[in-house]
PDB file of C-alpha atoms in Angstrom:
ATOM      1  CA  MET A  66      13.261  77.955  17.423  1.00  0.00           C
ATOM      2  CA  PRO A  67      14.334  77.369  21.478  1.00  0.00           C
ATOM      3  CA  TRP A  68      13.158  73.631  21.214  1.00  0.00           C
ATOM      4  CA  LEU A  69      15.104  73.219  18.110  1.00  0.00           C
ATOM      5  CA  LYS A  70      18.290  74.734  20.062  1.00  0.00           C
ATOM      6  CA  LEU A  71      17.331  72.513  22.866  1.00  0.00           C
ATOM      7  CA  LEU A  72      17.369  69.300  21.085  1.00  0.00           C
ATOM      8  CA  HIS A  73      20.415  70.009  19.263  1.00  0.00           C
ATOM      9  CA  ILE A  74      22.089  70.760  22.879  1.00  0.00           C
ATOM     10  CA  ALA A  75      20.759  67.777  23.873  1.00  0.00           C
ATOM     11  CA  ALA A  76      21.854  65.540  21.237  1.00  0.00           C
ATOM     12  CA  LEU A  77      25.146  67.327  21.210  1.00  0.00           C
ATOM     13  CA  ILE A  78      25.229  66.403  25.104  1.00  0.00           C
ATOM     14  CA  VAL A  79      24.539  62.554  24.327  1.00  0.00           C
ATOM     15  CA  TRP A  80      26.971  62.150  21.286  1.00  0.00           C
ATOM     16  CA  CYS A  81      29.819  63.844  22.932  1.00  0.00           C
ATOM     17  CA  GLY A  82      29.347  61.981  26.191  1.00  0.00           C
ATOM     18  CA  ALA A  83      29.329  58.423  23.946  1.00  0.00           C
ATOM     19  CA  LEU A  84      32.224  59.630  21.767  1.00  0.00           C
ATOM     20  CA  LEU A  85      34.246  60.210  25.131  1.00  0.00           C
ATOM     21  CA  TYR A  86      32.957  57.036  26.526  1.00  0.00           C
ATOM     22  CA  LEU A  87      33.133  54.285  23.421  1.00  0.00           C
ATOM     23  CA  PRO A  88      37.263  54.567  23.196  1.00  0.00           C
ATOM     24  CA  GLY A  89      37.313  53.055  26.973  1.00  0.00           C
ATOM     25  CA  ALA A  90      34.354  50.184  26.289  1.00  0.00           C
ATOM     26  CA  ILE A  91      36.192  49.322  22.927  1.00  0.00           C
ATOM     27  CA  ALA A  92      39.186  48.882  24.563  1.00  0.00           C
ATOM     28  CA  ALA A  93      37.856  46.978  27.534  1.00  0.00           C
ATOM     29  CA  SER A  94      36.029  44.807  25.263  1.00  0.00           C
ATOM     30  CA  SER A  95      39.190  43.675  23.681  1.00  0.00           C
ATOM     31  CA  ALA A  96      41.120  40.358  24.645  1.00  0.00           C
ATOM     32  CA  ARG A  97      43.963  42.290  25.939  1.00  0.00           C
ATOM     33  CA  SER A  98      41.888  44.124  28.621  1.00  0.00           C
ATOM     34  CA  VAL A  99      41.696  43.249  31.937  1.00  0.00           C
ATOM     35  CA  GLY A 100      40.998  39.140  31.592  1.00  0.00           C
ATOM     36  CA  GLU A 101      37.603  37.303  30.846  1.00  0.00           C
ATOM     37  CA  LEU A 102      35.674  40.045  33.056  1.00  0.00           C
ATOM     38  CA  PHE A 103      34.590  41.999  29.983  1.00  0.00           C
ATOM     39  CA  HIS A 104      33.836  38.752  27.499  1.00  0.00           C
ATOM     40  CA  ALA A 105      30.475  38.138  29.025  1.00  0.00           C
ATOM     41  CA  PRO A 106      27.313  40.331  28.614  1.00  0.00           C
ATOM     42  CA  HIS A 107      29.813  43.436  27.977  1.00  0.00           C
ATOM     43  CA  ASP A 108      30.693  41.947  24.530  1.00  0.00           C
ATOM     44  CA  GLN A 109      27.655  43.391  22.877  1.00  0.00           C
ATOM     45  CA  MET A 110      28.035  47.003  24.951  1.00  0.00           C
ATOM     46  CA  ALA A 111      29.944  48.731  22.904  1.00  0.00           C
ATOM     47  CA  ARG A 112      28.559  47.719  19.576  1.00  0.00           C
ATOM     48  CA  SER A 113      25.128  48.634  21.309  1.00  0.00           C
ATOM     49  CA  LEU A 114      26.358  51.987  22.473  1.00  0.00           C
ATOM     50  CA  PHE A 115      27.525  52.845  19.053  1.00  0.00           C
ATOM     51  CA  THR A 116      24.935  52.055  16.938  1.00  0.00           C
ATOM     52  CA  LEU A 117      21.641  52.345  19.470  1.00  0.00           C
ATOM     53  CA  VAL A 118      22.802  55.604  21.436  1.00  0.00           C
ATOM     54  CA  ALA A 119      26.086  57.477  19.439  1.00  0.00           C
ATOM     55  CA  THR A 120      24.976  57.294  15.826  1.00  0.00           C
ATOM     56  CA  PRO A 121      21.379  58.206  16.492  1.00  0.00           C
ATOM     57  CA  ALA A 122      22.497  61.063  18.826  1.00  0.00           C
ATOM     58  CA  ALA A 123      25.008  62.016  16.008  1.00  0.00           C
ATOM     59  CA  LEU A 124      21.990  62.229  13.112  1.00  0.00           C
ATOM     60  CA  VAL A 125      20.046  64.402  15.316  1.00  0.00           C
ATOM     61  CA  ALA A 126      22.449  66.813  16.423  1.00  0.00           C
ATOM     62  CA  ILE A 127      23.722  67.308  12.841  1.00  0.00           C
ATOM     63  CA  ALA A 128      20.241  67.526  11.419  1.00  0.00           C
ATOM     64  CA  SER A 129      18.736  70.000  14.310  1.00  0.00           C
ATOM     65  CA  GLY A 130      22.141  71.931  14.070  1.00  0.00           C
ATOM     66  CA  THR A 131      21.501  72.088  10.299  1.00  0.00           C
ATOM     67  CA  ALA A 132      18.055  73.321  11.033  1.00  0.00           C
ATOM     68  CA  VAL A 133      19.284  75.669  13.291  1.00  0.00           C
ATOM     69  CA  PHE A 134      21.856  77.104  10.750  1.00  0.00           C
ATOM     70  CA  LEU A 135      19.067  77.531   8.194  1.00  0.00           C
ATOM     71  CA  ALA A 136      16.766  79.056  10.613  1.00  0.00           C
ATOM     72  CA  ASP A 137      19.154  81.761  11.921  1.00  0.00           C
ATOM     73  CA  GLN A 138      20.608  82.404   8.827  1.00  0.00           C
ATOM     74  CA  THR A 139      24.113  82.720  10.003  1.00  0.00           C
ATOM     75  CA  LEU A 140      27.041  82.890   8.111  1.00  0.00           C
ATOM     76  CA  ALA A 141      30.436  83.799  10.234  1.00  0.00           C
ATOM     77  CA  LEU A 142      34.182  82.497   9.763  1.00  0.00           C
ATOM     78  CA  TRP A 143      33.455  80.790  13.418  1.00  0.00           C
ATOM     79  CA  LEU A 144      30.647  78.934  12.218  1.00  0.00           C
ATOM     80  CA  ILE A 145      32.849  77.804   9.201  1.00  0.00           C
ATOM     81  CA  VAL A 146      35.597  76.654  11.367  1.00  0.00           C
ATOM     82  CA  LYS A 147      32.962  75.291  13.841  1.00  0.00           C
ATOM     83  CA  LEU A 148      31.410  73.150  11.097  1.00  0.00           C
ATOM     84  CA  THR A 149      35.049  72.026   9.825  1.00  0.00           C
ATOM     85  CA  LEU A 150      35.696  70.922  13.536  1.00  0.00           C
ATOM     86  CA  VAL A 151      32.240  69.084  13.886  1.00  0.00           C
ATOM     87  CA  CYS A 152      33.227  67.084  10.547  1.00  0.00           C
ATOM     88  CA  ALA A 153      36.627  66.122  12.246  1.00  0.00           C
ATOM     89  CA  LEU A 154      34.340  64.765  14.871  1.00  0.00           C
ATOM     90  CA  VAL A 155      32.334  62.669  12.658  1.00  0.00           C
ATOM     91  CA  LEU A 156      35.890  61.180  11.577  1.00  0.00           C
ATOM     92  CA  CYS A 157      36.290  60.315  15.338  1.00  0.00           C
ATOM     93  CA  HIS A 158      32.887  58.794  15.295  1.00  0.00           C
ATOM     94  CA  ALA A 159      34.055  56.974  12.159  1.00  0.00           C
ATOM     95  CA  ALA A 160      37.414  55.506  14.015  1.00  0.00           C
ATOM     96  CA  CYS A 161      35.480  54.224  16.929  1.00  0.00           C
ATOM     97  CA  GLY A 162      33.232  52.061  14.274  1.00  0.00           C
ATOM     98  CA  VAL A 163      36.442  50.944  12.703  1.00  0.00           C
ATOM     99  CA  LEU A 164      38.017  50.357  15.928  1.00  0.00           C
ATOM    100  CA  LEU A 165      34.593  48.300  17.088  1.00  0.00           C
ATOM    101  CA  LEU A 166      34.936  46.334  14.299  1.00  0.00           C
ATOM    102  CA  ARG A 167      38.470  45.505  14.626  1.00  0.00           C
ATOM    103  CA  VAL A 168      38.308  44.304  17.982  1.00  0.00           C
ATOM    104  CA  GLU A 169      35.219  42.438  16.788  1.00  0.00           C
ATOM    105  CA  ARG A 170      37.026  40.695  14.040  1.00  0.00           C
ATOM    106  CA  ASP A 171      40.559  39.837  16.079  1.00  0.00           C
ATOM    107  CA  ARG A 172      40.179  39.796  19.964  1.00  0.00           C
ATOM    108  CA  GLU A 173      43.992  39.811  20.390  1.00  0.00           C
ATOM    109  CA  ARG A 174      44.943  42.553  18.288  1.00  0.00           C
ATOM    110  CA  PRO A 175      45.683  45.588  20.548  1.00  0.00           C
ATOM    111  CA  VAL A 176      43.587  48.713  20.282  1.00  0.00           C
ATOM    112  CA  GLY A 177      44.464  50.519  23.388  1.00  0.00           C
ATOM    113  CA  ALA A 178      46.669  53.331  21.625  1.00  0.00           C
ATOM    114  CA  ALA A 179      44.427  53.627  19.043  1.00  0.00           C
ATOM    115  CA  CYS A 180      41.365  54.146  21.458  1.00  0.00           C
ATOM    116  CA  SER A 181      43.176  56.585  23.780  1.00  0.00           C
ATOM    117  CA  LEU A 182      44.225  58.545  20.670  1.00  0.00           C
ATOM    118  CA  VAL A 183      40.462  58.761  19.366  1.00  0.00           C
ATOM    119  CA  ALA A 184      39.500  59.848  22.641  1.00  0.00           C
ATOM    120  CA  LEU A 185      41.823  62.627  23.318  1.00  0.00           C
ATOM    121  CA  VAL A 186      41.340  63.931  20.146  1.00  0.00           C
ATOM    122  CA  ALA A 187      37.248  63.777  20.338  1.00  0.00           C
ATOM    123  CA  LEU A 188      38.213  65.693  23.408  1.00  0.00           C
ATOM    124  CA  ALA A 189      40.142  68.065  21.880  1.00  0.00           C
ATOM    125  CA  LEU A 190      37.643  69.149  19.642  1.00  0.00           C
ATOM    126  CA  ILE A 191      34.697  68.854  21.623  1.00  0.00           C
ATOM    127  CA  GLY A 192      36.358  71.607  23.772  1.00  0.00           C
ATOM    128  CA  ALA A 193      37.365  73.707  20.458  1.00  0.00           C
ATOM    129  CA  ILE A 194      33.981  73.443  19.487  1.00  0.00           C
ATOM    130  CA  ALA A 195      32.551  74.470  22.737  1.00  0.00           C
ATOM    131  CA  TRP A 196      34.800  77.371  22.959  1.00  0.00           C
ATOM    132  CA  LEU A 197      34.445  78.755  19.179  1.00  0.00           C
ATOM    133  CA  VAL A 198      30.357  78.494  20.018  1.00  0.00           C
ATOM    134  CA  LEU A 199      30.530  80.130  23.243  1.00  0.00           C
ATOM    135  CA  GLY A 200      33.476  82.758  22.657  1.00  0.00           C
ATOM    136  CA  LYS A 201      32.446  83.509  18.943  1.00  0.00           C
ATOM    137  CA  PRO A 202      35.868  85.114  18.488  1.00  0.00           C
ATOM    138  CA  PHE A 203      36.056  86.154  15.081  1.00  0.00           C
TER     139      PHE A 203
END
């Protein structure tokens, strides 16, 4: 059981870190960013980060979290709220994918405000989830 929790926490660290970094990488890869600096090898960085790091980490975090939930047989109100917030975090992950596709389709379209919003929502959700898990307020 401790190894399962360790796997869950490690996957969460990678996933949450990627979710906080991705909006900035996506905004930087658009043509409205700082000139041509990000248009050479950096073009594929955001997509690679999304497909090779963030998505597998999300899947491992969700699968291992589900296994921890089933092994502990815990059912409390704080856990239901936490799972709801995790669903919202998955929506932030999907929003990063949509923004990535939007930038790849049209580099001239501004995405800075949307990327900032996704990053702020993800940060708020991560903080709320950490508060719920560590405090178990109800």
